[in-house]
Coordinates of C-alpha atoms in Angstrom, one line a residue:
Chain D
M169 CA 187.3 222.1 -7.6
N170 CA 189.3 223.7 -4.9
M171 CA 189.0 227.4 -4.3
T172 CA 192.0 229.6 -4.5
L173 CA 193.1 230.9 -1.1
G174 CA 191.6 234.2 0.0
R175 CA 188.9 235.5 2.3
L176 CA 186.6 232.9 3.7
K177 CA 183.1 233.0 2.1
V178 CA 180.0 232.5 4.1
A179 CA 176.5 232.2 2.6
F180 CA 173.5 233.4 4.6
L181 CA 169.8 233.3 3.8
G182 CA 167.8 236.3 2.7
P183 CA 168.6 239.8 1.7
R184 CA 171.3 241.8 3.6
A185 CA 170.5 242.6 7.2
S186 CA 168.2 239.5 7.6
F187 CA 168.3 237.5 10.9
S188 CA 170.5 235.0 9.0
H189 CA 172.9 237.8 8.1
Q190 CA 173.1 238.7 11.8
A191 CA 173.6 235.1 12.8
A192 CA 176.4 234.8 10.2
A193 CA 178.0 238.1 11.3
E194 CA 178.0 237.0 15.0
S195 CA 179.2 233.5 14.2
F196 CA 182.1 234.6 12.0
G197 CA 182.6 238.0 13.6
R198 CA 186.2 237.3 14.6
T199 CA 187.2 236.2 11.1
S200 CA 187.5 238.4 8.1
A201 CA 184.9 236.3 6.3
E202 CA 183.0 237.7 3.4
L203 CA 179.2 237.3 4.0
L204 CA 177.1 236.6 0.9
P205 CA 173.3 236.8 0.7
H206 CA 171.4 234.0 -1.0
I207 CA 167.7 234.5 -1.6
T208 CA 166.5 230.9 -1.4
F209 CA 167.5 228.0 0.8
A210 CA 168.3 225.9 -2.3
D211 CA 170.7 228.7 -3.6
A212 CA 172.7 228.6 -0.3
F213 CA 172.9 224.8 -0.3
S214 CA 173.9 224.8 -4.0
A215 CA 176.6 227.4 -3.5
L216 CA 178.0 225.3 -0.7
Q217 CA 178.0 222.1 -2.6
Q218 CA 179.6 223.8 -5.6
Q219 CA 182.3 225.3 -3.2
E220 CA 181.4 228.8 -4.2
V221 CA 181.3 229.4 -0.5
D222 CA 183.0 227.7 2.5
Y223 CA 180.1 227.8 4.9
A224 CA 176.4 228.5 5.0
V225 CA 174.4 229.8 7.9
I226 CA 170.7 228.6 7.7
P227 CA 167.8 228.7 10.1
C228 CA 166.6 225.3 11.1
E229 CA 164.3 225.8 14.0
N230 CA 162.4 228.5 16.0
S231 CA 161.5 228.1 19.6
T232 CA 158.0 229.3 18.9
N233 CA 157.2 228.2 15.4
G234 CA 159.1 224.9 15.3
S235 CA 161.2 223.3 12.6
V236 CA 162.0 225.1 9.3
V237 CA 160.8 222.5 6.8
Q238 CA 162.7 224.1 3.8
T239 CA 166.0 223.2 5.6
L240 CA 164.9 219.7 6.5
D241 CA 163.8 219.1 2.9
L242 CA 167.3 220.2 1.6
L243 CA 169.1 218.1 4.3
A244 CA 166.9 215.2 3.1
D245 CA 168.7 215.5 -0.2
R246 CA 166.3 213.2 -2.0
N247 CA 168.1 213.7 -5.3
D248 CA 171.7 213.5 -4.1
L249 CA 172.4 217.1 -4.9
Y250 CA 174.2 218.1 -1.7
K251 CA 176.2 215.1 -0.8
D252 CA 179.2 217.0 0.6
V253 CA 177.1 219.3 2.8
K254 CA 177.4 218.6 6.6
V255 CA 176.5 220.5 9.8
C256 CA 179.6 221.7 11.7
G257 CA 178.1 224.1 14.2
E258 CA 175.0 225.9 15.5
Y259 CA 174.1 229.4 16.6
Y260 CA 171.2 230.6 18.7
L261 CA 169.9 234.0 18.0
T262 CA 167.3 235.6 20.2
V263 CA 164.8 237.5 18.0
H264 CA 164.5 241.1 19.2
H265 CA 162.3 243.4 17.2
C266 CA 162.6 247.2 17.2
L267 CA 160.4 250.0 15.9
L268 CA 162.4 251.8 13.3
V269 CA 161.9 255.2 11.8
R270 CA 163.8 257.4 9.2
K271 CA 166.9 259.0 10.6
G272 CA 166.1 262.2 12.6
S273 CA 162.4 262.0 12.0
Y274 CA 161.6 261.6 15.7
P275 CA 164.3 263.5 17.5
S276 CA 162.6 263.3 20.9
G277 CA 162.4 259.6 20.8
W278 CA 159.7 257.2 22.1
E279 CA 159.0 259.4 25.2
G280 CA 158.0 262.3 22.9
Y281 CA 156.1 260.2 20.4
D282 CA 153.0 262.0 19.2
G283 CA 151.1 259.2 17.5
S284 CA 151.8 260.5 14.0
I285 CA 153.0 257.3 12.3
T286 CA 150.5 256.4 9.6
K287 CA 152.0 253.3 8.0
L288 CA 153.9 250.2 9.3
Y289 CA 156.1 247.8 7.3
T290 CA 157.3 244.3 8.2
H291 CA 157.3 240.6 7.3
P292 CA 153.9 238.9 7.9
Q293 CA 155.3 236.8 10.7
A294 CA 156.5 239.7 12.7
W295 CA 153.0 241.3 13.2
G296 CA 152.0 238.5 15.4
Q297 CA 155.2 238.7 17.4
C298 CA 154.6 242.3 18.5
E299 CA 150.8 242.3 19.1
L300 CA 151.0 243.9 22.5
L301 CA 152.7 247.1 21.3
L302 CA 150.7 247.2 18.1
S303 CA 147.3 246.9 19.8
K304 CA 148.2 249.5 22.4
Y305 CA 149.8 252.2 20.2
F306 CA 149.1 251.5 16.6
K307 CA 145.5 250.4 16.4
G308 CA 144.0 251.1 13.0
V309 CA 147.4 252.1 11.5
E310 CA 147.9 250.8 8.0
R311 CA 150.0 247.6 7.8
Q312 CA 152.0 246.7 4.7
D313 CA 153.5 243.3 4.4
V314 CA 157.0 243.1 2.9
S315 CA 159.2 240.2 1.9
S316 CA 161.6 240.5 4.9
T317 CA 162.0 242.7 8.0
S318 CA 165.1 244.1 6.4
K319 CA 163.2 245.2 3.4
G320 CA 160.8 247.2 5.7
A321 CA 163.8 249.0 7.2
E322 CA 165.1 249.8 3.8
I323 CA 161.8 251.3 2.7
V324 CA 161.5 253.4 5.8
S325 CA 165.1 254.7 5.2
K326 CA 164.0 256.1 1.9
E327 CA 160.5 257.3 2.6
M328 CA 160.4 261.1 2.5
E329 CA 156.7 261.8 2.3
E330 CA 154.9 259.6 4.8
R331 CA 155.3 259.1 8.5
S332 CA 156.2 255.4 8.4
A333 CA 157.9 252.9 10.6
A334 CA 159.3 249.3 10.2
I335 CA 159.5 246.4 12.6
A336 CA 163.0 244.8 12.2
S337 CA 166.1 244.1 14.2
R338 CA 168.7 246.6 15.5
F339 CA 171.1 244.9 13.1
A340 CA 168.8 246.0 10.2
A341 CA 168.6 249.5 11.7
D342 CA 172.3 249.8 11.7
F343 CA 172.6 248.4 8.2
H344 CA 170.0 250.7 6.6
G345 CA 170.9 253.7 8.7
V346 CA 167.6 254.3 10.4
D347 CA 166.7 255.2 14.0
V348 CA 165.5 252.8 16.7
L349 CA 162.4 254.5 18.1
K350 CA 161.7 251.7 20.6
E351 CA 163.5 248.4 21.1
N352 CA 162.5 244.9 22.3
I353 CA 158.9 245.4 21.2
E354 CA 158.4 241.6 20.9
D355 CA 155.7 239.9 23.0
R356 CA 157.9 236.9 24.0
A357 CA 161.3 237.7 25.2
D358 CA 162.5 234.2 24.6
N359 CA 161.7 233.8 20.9
T360 CA 164.9 232.3 19.6
T361 CA 166.0 230.9 16.2
R362 CA 168.6 228.2 15.9
F363 CA 170.8 228.4 12.9
L364 CA 172.9 225.5 11.5
I365 CA 176.4 226.2 10.3
L366 CA 177.0 224.0 7.3
R367 CA 180.2 223.3 5.5
N368 CA 181.4 221.3 2.5
M369 CA 183.3 218.3 3.7
R370 CA 185.5 218.3 0.6
A371 CA 186.5 221.9 0.8
E372 CA 190.1 222.0 2.1
R373 CA 190.1 225.6 3.2
A374 CA 187.0 225.3 5.3
A375 CA 188.5 222.3 7.0
Q376 CA 191.5 224.4 8.1
L377 CA 189.4 226.7 10.1
E378 CA 188.4 225.4 13.5
L379 CA 185.2 227.2 14.3
E380 CA 185.9 228.9 17.6
Q381 CA 182.6 228.4 19.3
P382 CA 182.2 229.4 22.9
A383 CA 183.3 226.7 25.4
T384 CA 180.4 225.3 27.5
A385 CA 180.7 224.0 31.0
V386 CA 180.1 220.4 30.0
T387 CA 180.7 220.2 26.3
T388 CA 178.1 218.0 24.6
H389 CA 178.6 216.9 21.1
K390 CA 175.5 216.8 18.9
T391 CA 175.1 214.6 15.9
L392 CA 172.4 214.7 13.2
I393 CA 171.5 211.5 11.4
S394 CA 168.9 211.0 8.7
F395 CA 167.4 207.6 7.8
A396 CA 164.4 205.9 6.2
I397 CA 162.8 202.7 7.3
D398 CA 160.5 200.1 5.7
H399 CA 157.2 200.8 7.5
S400 CA 155.8 197.5 6.5
L401 CA 158.1 195.8 9.1
P402 CA 156.5 196.1 12.5
G403 CA 158.9 197.5 15.1
A404 CA 161.3 198.9 12.4
L405 CA 161.2 202.5 13.8
A406 CA 161.5 201.4 17.4
N407 CA 164.5 199.2 16.5
A408 CA 166.2 202.1 14.7
L409 CA 165.7 204.4 17.7
L410 CA 166.9 201.8 20.1
I411 CA 170.3 201.8 18.4
F412 CA 171.0 205.3 19.7
K413 CA 170.3 204.3 23.3
A414 CA 172.4 201.1 22.9
H415 CA 175.4 203.3 22.0
G416 CA 174.9 205.9 24.8
L417 CA 173.6 208.5 22.4
N418 CA 170.9 210.7 24.0
L419 CA 168.0 211.5 21.6
T420 CA 167.4 215.2 21.8
S421 CA 165.0 215.7 18.8
I422 CA 163.2 213.9 16.1
N423 CA 161.8 215.4 12.9
T424 CA 160.1 213.8 9.9
R425 CA 159.5 214.8 6.3
P426 CA 157.7 212.8 3.6
S427 CA 160.1 210.6 1.6
L428 CA 158.3 211.5 -1.6
K429 CA 159.2 208.0 -2.9
R430 CA 156.1 206.4 -1.5
A431 CA 153.2 208.2 0.2
W432 CA 153.3 207.9 4.1
Q433 CA 156.9 206.9 4.2
Y434 CA 159.2 209.3 6.0
I435 CA 162.7 210.5 6.2
F436 CA 163.6 210.8 9.9
F437 CA 166.0 213.3 11.3
V438 CA 167.4 212.3 14.7
E439 CA 169.6 214.6 16.7
C440 CA 171.5 212.9 19.5
G441 CA 174.0 214.1 22.1
R442 CA 176.9 212.7 24.1
T443 CA 179.4 214.0 26.5
P444 CA 182.6 212.9 24.9
S445 CA 184.5 210.2 26.8
D446 CA 186.9 207.4 26.0
E447 CA 184.0 204.9 26.0
N448 CA 181.8 206.6 23.5
R449 CA 184.5 207.9 21.2
D450 CA 183.2 205.7 18.3
A451 CA 179.6 205.7 19.4
V452 CA 178.4 207.6 16.2
I453 CA 180.3 205.3 13.9
K454 CA 179.0 202.2 15.6
A455 CA 175.5 203.5 15.7
L456 CA 175.6 204.2 11.9
N457 CA 176.9 200.7 11.3
D458 CA 174.0 199.2 13.2
L459 CA 171.5 201.6 11.6
R460 CA 172.6 200.4 8.1
H461 CA 171.1 196.9 9.0
V462 CA 167.7 198.1 10.0
T463 CA 167.1 201.1 7.7
E464 CA 166.6 201.6 3.9
F465 CA 169.3 204.3 4.1
C466 CA 171.0 206.3 6.7
R467 CA 173.3 209.3 6.5
D468 CA 175.7 211.1 8.9
L469 CA 174.8 214.8 8.7
G470 CA 177.6 215.9 10.9
T471 CA 178.7 216.4 14.5
W472 CA 179.2 219.7 16.3
K473 CA 179.5 221.3 19.8
D474 CA 176.2 222.0 21.5
Q475 CA 175.8 225.8 22.0
L476 CA 172.6 225.7 24.0
G477 CA 174.5 224.9 27.2
A478 CA 176.6 228.0 26.8
R479 CA 173.4 230.2 26.8
I480 CA 171.6 229.0 29.8
Chain S
M225 CA 125.5 220.8 27.7
N226 CA 124.0 218.0 25.6
M227 CA 122.5 218.8 22.2
T228 CA 118.9 218.1 21.5
L229 CA 118.5 215.2 19.1
G230 CA 118.4 216.1 15.4
R231 CA 120.6 215.9 12.4
L232 CA 124.2 215.1 13.0
K233 CA 126.4 218.1 12.6
V234 CA 129.9 217.9 11.1
A235 CA 132.4 220.8 11.0
F236 CA 134.9 221.0 8.2
L237 CA 137.7 223.4 7.5
G238 CA 137.5 226.2 4.9
P239 CA 134.8 227.7 2.8
R240 CA 132.2 225.5 1.1
A241 CA 133.6 223.2 -1.6
S242 CA 137.1 223.0 0.0
F243 CA 138.9 219.7 0.1
S244 CA 137.9 219.4 3.7
H245 CA 134.3 219.8 2.7
Q246 CA 134.8 217.0 0.1
A247 CA 136.4 214.8 2.8
A248 CA 133.5 215.4 5.1
A249 CA 131.0 214.7 2.4
E250 CA 132.6 211.4 1.5
S251 CA 133.1 210.3 5.1
F252 CA 129.6 211.1 6.2
G253 CA 127.9 210.6 2.8
R254 CA 125.7 207.8 4.0
T255 CA 124.3 209.8 6.9
S256 CA 122.0 212.8 6.7
A257 CA 124.7 214.9 8.4
E258 CA 124.7 218.6 8.1
L259 CA 128.1 219.8 7.0
L260 CA 129.2 223.2 8.4
P261 CA 132.1 225.3 7.2
H262 CA 134.6 226.8 9.7
I263 CA 137.1 229.2 8.5
T264 CA 139.9 228.6 10.9
F265 CA 141.3 225.4 12.5
A266 CA 140.6 226.9 16.0
D267 CA 137.0 227.6 15.1
A268 CA 136.4 224.0 14.2
F269 CA 138.1 222.7 17.4
S270 CA 136.2 225.2 19.5
A271 CA 132.8 224.3 17.9
L272 CA 133.5 220.6 18.7
Q273 CA 134.6 221.2 22.3
Q274 CA 131.5 223.4 22.8
Q275 CA 129.3 220.6 21.3
E276 CA 128.0 222.9 18.6
V277 CA 128.9 220.1 16.3
D278 CA 129.2 216.3 16.7
Y279 CA 132.3 215.7 14.6
A280 CA 135.0 217.7 12.8
V281 CA 137.0 216.7 9.7
I282 CA 140.4 218.4 9.7
P283 CA 143.5 217.9 7.5
C284 CA 146.5 216.6 9.4
E285 CA 149.0 215.5 6.8
N286 CA 149.7 215.7 3.1
S287 CA 151.8 213.1 1.4
T288 CA 153.9 215.7 -0.4
N289 CA 154.0 218.6 2.0
G290 CA 154.1 216.8 5.3
S291 CA 152.3 217.5 8.6
V292 CA 149.8 220.3 9.1
V293 CA 151.2 222.2 12.0
Q294 CA 148.0 224.1 12.8
T295 CA 146.3 220.8 13.6
L296 CA 149.2 219.5 15.7
D297 CA 149.2 222.8 17.6
L298 CA 145.5 222.5 18.4
L299 CA 145.9 218.8 19.4
A300 CA 148.8 219.9 21.7
D301 CA 146.1 221.8 23.6
R302 CA 148.6 223.7 25.6
N303 CA 145.9 225.7 27.4
D304 CA 143.5 222.9 28.0
L305 CA 140.8 224.4 25.7
Y306 CA 139.9 221.2 23.9
K307 CA 140.1 218.5 26.5
D308 CA 137.1 216.5 25.3
V309 CA 138.3 216.3 21.6
K310 CA 139.6 213.0 20.4
V311 CA 140.4 211.3 17.1
C312 CA 137.8 208.7 16.1
G313 CA 138.6 208.1 12.4
E314 CA 140.7 209.1 9.4
Y315 CA 140.0 209.7 5.7
Y316 CA 142.4 209.7 2.8
L317 CA 141.6 212.0 -0.1
T318 CA 143.6 212.0 -3.3
V319 CA 144.0 215.6 -4.5
H320 CA 142.9 215.9 -8.1
H321 CA 142.9 219.3 -9.7
C322 CA 140.8 220.3 -12.7
L323 CA 140.8 223.3 -15.0
L324 CA 137.4 225.0 -14.5
V325 CA 135.7 227.5 -16.8
R326 CA 132.3 229.3 -16.7
K327 CA 129.4 227.1 -17.7
G328 CA 129.1 226.9 -21.5
S329 CA 132.1 229.1 -22.3
Y330 CA 134.1 226.4 -24.0
P331 CA 131.4 224.1 -25.6
S332 CA 134.0 222.2 -27.7
G333 CA 136.0 221.2 -24.6
W334 CA 139.7 220.8 -24.1
E335 CA 140.1 219.3 -27.6
G336 CA 138.8 222.5 -29.2
Y337 CA 140.6 224.8 -26.8
D338 CA 141.9 227.9 -28.7
G339 CA 144.3 229.3 -26.2
S340 CA 142.0 232.2 -25.3
I341 CA 142.1 232.1 -21.5
T342 CA 143.8 235.2 -20.2
K343 CA 143.6 234.8 -16.4
L344 CA 143.9 231.9 -14.0
Y345 CA 142.8 231.7 -10.3
T346 CA 143.8 229.3 -7.6
H347 CA 145.3 228.9 -4.1
P348 CA 149.1 229.7 -4.1
Q349 CA 149.9 226.0 -3.3
A350 CA 148.1 224.7 -6.3
W351 CA 150.2 226.5 -8.9
G352 CA 153.2 224.3 -8.0
Q353 CA 151.1 221.2 -8.2
C354 CA 150.1 221.7 -11.8
E355 CA 153.4 223.0 -13.3
L356 CA 153.5 220.6 -16.2
L357 CA 150.2 221.8 -17.7
L358 CA 150.7 225.4 -16.8
S359 CA 154.2 225.6 -18.4
K360 CA 152.9 223.8 -21.6
Y361 CA 149.6 225.6 -22.3
F362 CA 149.5 228.7 -20.0
K363 CA 152.9 230.3 -20.3
G364 CA 152.7 234.0 -19.6
V365 CA 149.0 233.9 -18.6
E366 CA 148.2 236.1 -15.7
R367 CA 147.9 234.3 -12.3
Q368 CA 145.8 235.6 -9.5
D369 CA 146.2 234.1 -6.0
V370 CA 143.0 233.4 -4.1
S371 CA 142.4 232.3 -0.5
S372 CA 141.1 228.8 -1.6
T373 CA 140.7 226.7 -4.7
S374 CA 137.0 226.8 -4.1
K375 CA 137.1 230.6 -4.1
G376 CA 138.7 230.5 -7.6
A377 CA 135.9 228.3 -8.9
E378 CA 133.4 230.7 -7.4
I379 CA 135.0 233.8 -9.1
V380 CA 135.1 232.0 -12.5
S381 CA 131.4 231.1 -12.2
K382 CA 130.5 234.8 -12.0
E383 CA 133.0 236.2 -14.4
M384 CA 131.2 237.6 -17.5
E385 CA 133.9 239.8 -19.2
E386 CA 137.2 238.0 -19.1
R387 CA 138.1 234.6 -20.4
S388 CA 139.3 233.1 -17.1
A389 CA 139.8 229.7 -15.5
A390 CA 140.3 228.3 -12.0
I391 CA 142.3 225.3 -10.7
A392 CA 140.2 223.4 -8.2
S393 CA 138.5 220.1 -7.6
R394 CA 135.6 218.5 -9.4
F395 CA 133.8 218.8 -6.1
A396 CA 134.2 222.5 -6.3
A397 CA 133.1 222.5 -10.0
D398 CA 129.9 220.8 -9.1
F399 CA 129.3 223.0 -6.1
H400 CA 129.8 226.3 -8.0
G401 CA 128.2 225.1 -11.3
V402 CA 131.2 225.5 -13.6
D403 CA 132.5 223.3 -16.4
V404 CA 135.5 221.0 -16.1
L405 CA 137.6 221.9 -19.2
K406 CA 140.3 219.4 -18.3
E407 CA 140.6 217.0 -15.3
N408 CA 143.5 215.4 -13.4
I409 CA 145.9 218.2 -14.3
E410 CA 148.1 217.7 -11.2
D411 CA 151.8 216.7 -11.7
R412 CA 151.8 214.0 -9.1
A413 CA 148.9 211.4 -9.3
D414 CA 149.6 210.3 -5.7
N415 CA 149.3 213.6 -3.9
T416 CA 147.0 212.6 -1.0
T417 CA 145.8 214.5 2.1
R418 CA 144.9 212.6 5.3
F419 CA 142.1 214.0 7.4
L420 CA 141.4 213.2 11.0
I421 CA 137.8 212.7 12.1
L422 CA 137.5 214.2 15.5
R423 CA 134.7 213.9 18.0
N424 CA 133.8 215.2 21.5
M425 CA 134.0 212.3 23.9
R426 CA 131.3 213.7 26.1
A427 CA 128.8 214.2 23.4
E428 CA 126.2 211.4 23.8
R429 CA 124.7 211.6 20.3
A430 CA 128.1 211.3 18.6
A431 CA 128.9 208.3 20.6
Q432 CA 125.7 206.6 19.3
L433 CA 126.9 206.7 15.7
E434 CA 129.4 204.0 14.9
L435 CA 131.4 205.4 12.0
E436 CA 131.0 202.9 9.2
Q437 CA 134.4 203.0 7.7
P438 CA 135.4 200.5 5.0
A439 CA 136.6 197.2 6.4
T440 CA 140.2 196.5 5.6
A441 CA 141.7 193.0 5.0
V442 CA 143.6 193.1 8.3
T443 CA 142.1 195.7 10.5
T444 CA 144.9 197.7 12.2
H445 CA 143.9 200.0 15.1
K446 CA 145.8 203.3 15.2
T447 CA 146.3 205.3 18.4
L448 CA 147.6 208.8 18.8
I449 CA 149.3 209.8 22.0
S450 CA 150.9 213.1 22.9
F451 CA 153.5 213.6 25.6
A452 CA 156.3 215.8 26.9
I453 CA 159.5 214.7 28.6
D454 CA 162.2 216.3 30.7
H455 CA 165.0 216.7 28.2
S456 CA 167.6 217.2 31.0
L457 CA 167.3 213.5 31.8
P458 CA 169.5 211.5 29.4
G459 CA 167.6 208.7 27.7
A460 CA 164.2 210.1 28.6
L461 CA 162.9 210.2 25.0
A462 CA 164.3 206.7 24.2
N463 CA 162.7 205.3 27.4
A464 CA 159.3 206.8 26.5
L465 CA 159.5 205.3 22.9
L466 CA 160.6 201.9 24.3
I467 CA 157.3 201.6 26.2
F468 CA 155.4 201.4 22.9
K469 CA 157.5 198.5 21.7
A470 CA 157.2 196.8 25.1
H471 CA 153.5 196.7 24.7
G472 CA 153.5 195.5 21.1
L473 CA 152.5 198.9 19.7
N474 CA 154.2 199.5 16.3
L475 CA 155.4 203.1 16.0
T476 CA 154.1 204.5 12.6
S477 CA 154.8 208.2 12.9
I478 CA 156.4 210.7 15.2
N479 CA 155.8 214.5 15.1
T480 CA 157.0 217.2 17.4
R481 CA 156.0 220.8 18.2
P482 CA 157.5 223.3 20.5
S483 CA 156.1 223.1 24.0
L484 CA 156.1 226.9 24.3
K485 CA 156.7 226.4 28.1
R486 CA 160.5 226.4 27.7
A487 CA 162.4 226.9 24.5
W488 CA 163.7 223.7 22.9
Q489 CA 161.3 221.4 24.8
Y490 CA 158.8 219.6 22.7
I491 CA 155.4 218.0 22.7
F492 CA 155.7 214.7 20.9
F493 CA 152.9 213.1 18.9
V494 CA 153.3 209.4 18.5
E495 CA 151.1 207.3 16.3
C496 CA 151.2 203.6 16.9
G497 CA 149.3 200.6 15.5
R498 CA 148.3 197.1 16.5
T499 CA 146.3 194.3 15.0
P500 CA 143.8 193.7 17.8
S501 CA 144.2 190.4 19.6
D502 CA 143.4 189.0 23.0
E503 CA 146.9 189.6 24.2
N504 CA 147.1 193.3 23.2
R505 CA 143.6 194.3 24.2
D506 CA 144.8 196.6 27.0
A507 CA 148.1 197.6 25.3
V508 CA 147.2 201.2 25.0
I509 CA 146.0 201.5 28.6
K510 CA 149.1 199.8 29.9
A511 CA 151.4 201.9 27.7
L512 CA 149.7 205.1 29.0
N513 CA 150.2 203.9 32.6
D514 CA 153.9 203.3 32.0
L515 CA 154.3 206.6 30.1
R516 CA 153.0 208.5 33.1
H517 CA 156.1 207.5 35.0
V518 CA 158.6 208.7 32.4
T519 CA 156.9 211.8 31.0
E520 CA 155.9 215.2 32.2
F521 CA 152.4 214.6 30.8
C522 CA 150.9 212.2 28.4
R523 CA 147.4 212.2 26.8
D524 CA 145.4 209.6 24.9
L525 CA 144.2 211.4 21.8
G526 CA 142.1 208.5 20.5
T527 CA 142.0 205.1 18.7
W528 CA 140.5 204.4 15.3
K529 CA 140.6 201.9 12.4
D530 CA 143.4 202.4 9.9
Q531 CA 142.0 203.3 6.5
L532 CA 145.3 203.2 4.6
G533 CA 145.2 199.5 4.2
A534 CA 141.8 199.8 2.5
R535 CA 143.3 202.0 -0.2
I536 CA 146.3 200.0 -1.3

């Protein structure tokens, strides 16, 4: 089913004003794309496979917490539900938290803060990311878990009785119309989430748009390949990994998830990079051909331009 | 500090009657070991490093859910807190869930069950593992999350007013003195958790005990090695992995966690196996020597006898 022409549609994870929403807005900011919230990872993958959207922006890894297993499990695609979904880009978003309060409730700002906040809202993971500020200024203040940082900002925007605050992004503050009382309250300044930009390889409209990602000094192309091996054969995994080296593909990360076919058998996700040249133009195709001989299955999950180089 | 002689002490994770408790009891059943609950992963590691216990039994991987990142993060030992902790064994525990009720409350058993249970307790993860039974017999019944399956069994053992049931192990049923109304209610019969048995390499008493693990047809020795590489060097990861093959060590699993030193740098956990022979007697030592030349650090996290072969 081809979509009728019109505005580009991009799925993101979570409620509106989530970090995925921000990543989608920043990635597709120069287009007139319509950004659409999807509550679960599977919803976003499914919408993309069904061509209800052209792209999806999904978190895959955090520099502090590691891989996002929900994303790996969907990319594993054990039941062939998402066979047209591929990675076509990536986006790095540094996670900055702010202390948010209802509009106008603290007119003199953080300098004039009088210690009157009695309740805090945020996602469970964010408490641990802002411990320094919380232990210094908010010791003993009631903490209420919410399903997303964006939800906390929304609650605070509507709260009329209590003196409450939320921990969320500036993006969420703008979206929900609340004030930033203090910004960059996170303990680690370098906490960054990497998002994958996925597209449906059969969608014609998506193929027309060349994602204008920032040029890097030396453009590295990254490729993601998944495969499974027969662990009863000694050396099978080493042989599979050797193939990347043989074709000049530099291994940059390896992840594994249970195959769920047999216990203690895995699906491997190998990310590899190359600086494009005439010699290695067909390196990925050749590597995949070789991998087919030593793996139970292997799948090309897409190639895109490395964006990490652009940030350093 | 050496411990005075006495009963062997074994730390396990969780409250009493947890799956870790069961794994510890089954691993050390033929000894007179004292099994001691530790609520957090870090508590158990710390008790072992401080030689408050001789061994610790910690989950490291589940056949359905994958790796246990808390365990990997402690084995990563980024702050050199647990430098004497090593793996000395493993134990595979198949996860069987039972429907548990207060002693004597359903004398005619599951055959005579009248549909009168109005509330269910278990750990959030267990609901999803028993969906078939729950959707058939307990549709619409109130579900209450608890911090552990064992806790659910404990609550049910004390509940006098309501008709409630818990989903937990037979081990937890015996421990808390409740009845098993129906056993093996899990959807997947093969859901298995692998536990690592850790010991402090400096503890003399622990060293005296040879863990009598079941003999396997062909005994494979497994070794766990952690290392970090400089990702700016192309081929660095492939070169490190090649060393295992060069010394006849068969790669059986690879896991990664963020290094937390620099974003997008990883600590790798490589598990490798060998069937001991005269030729490969020093394979691990030689591999570690070679790894030191191509890694930023590498660490031998221990060698033990493969127990998976014994189960198949």
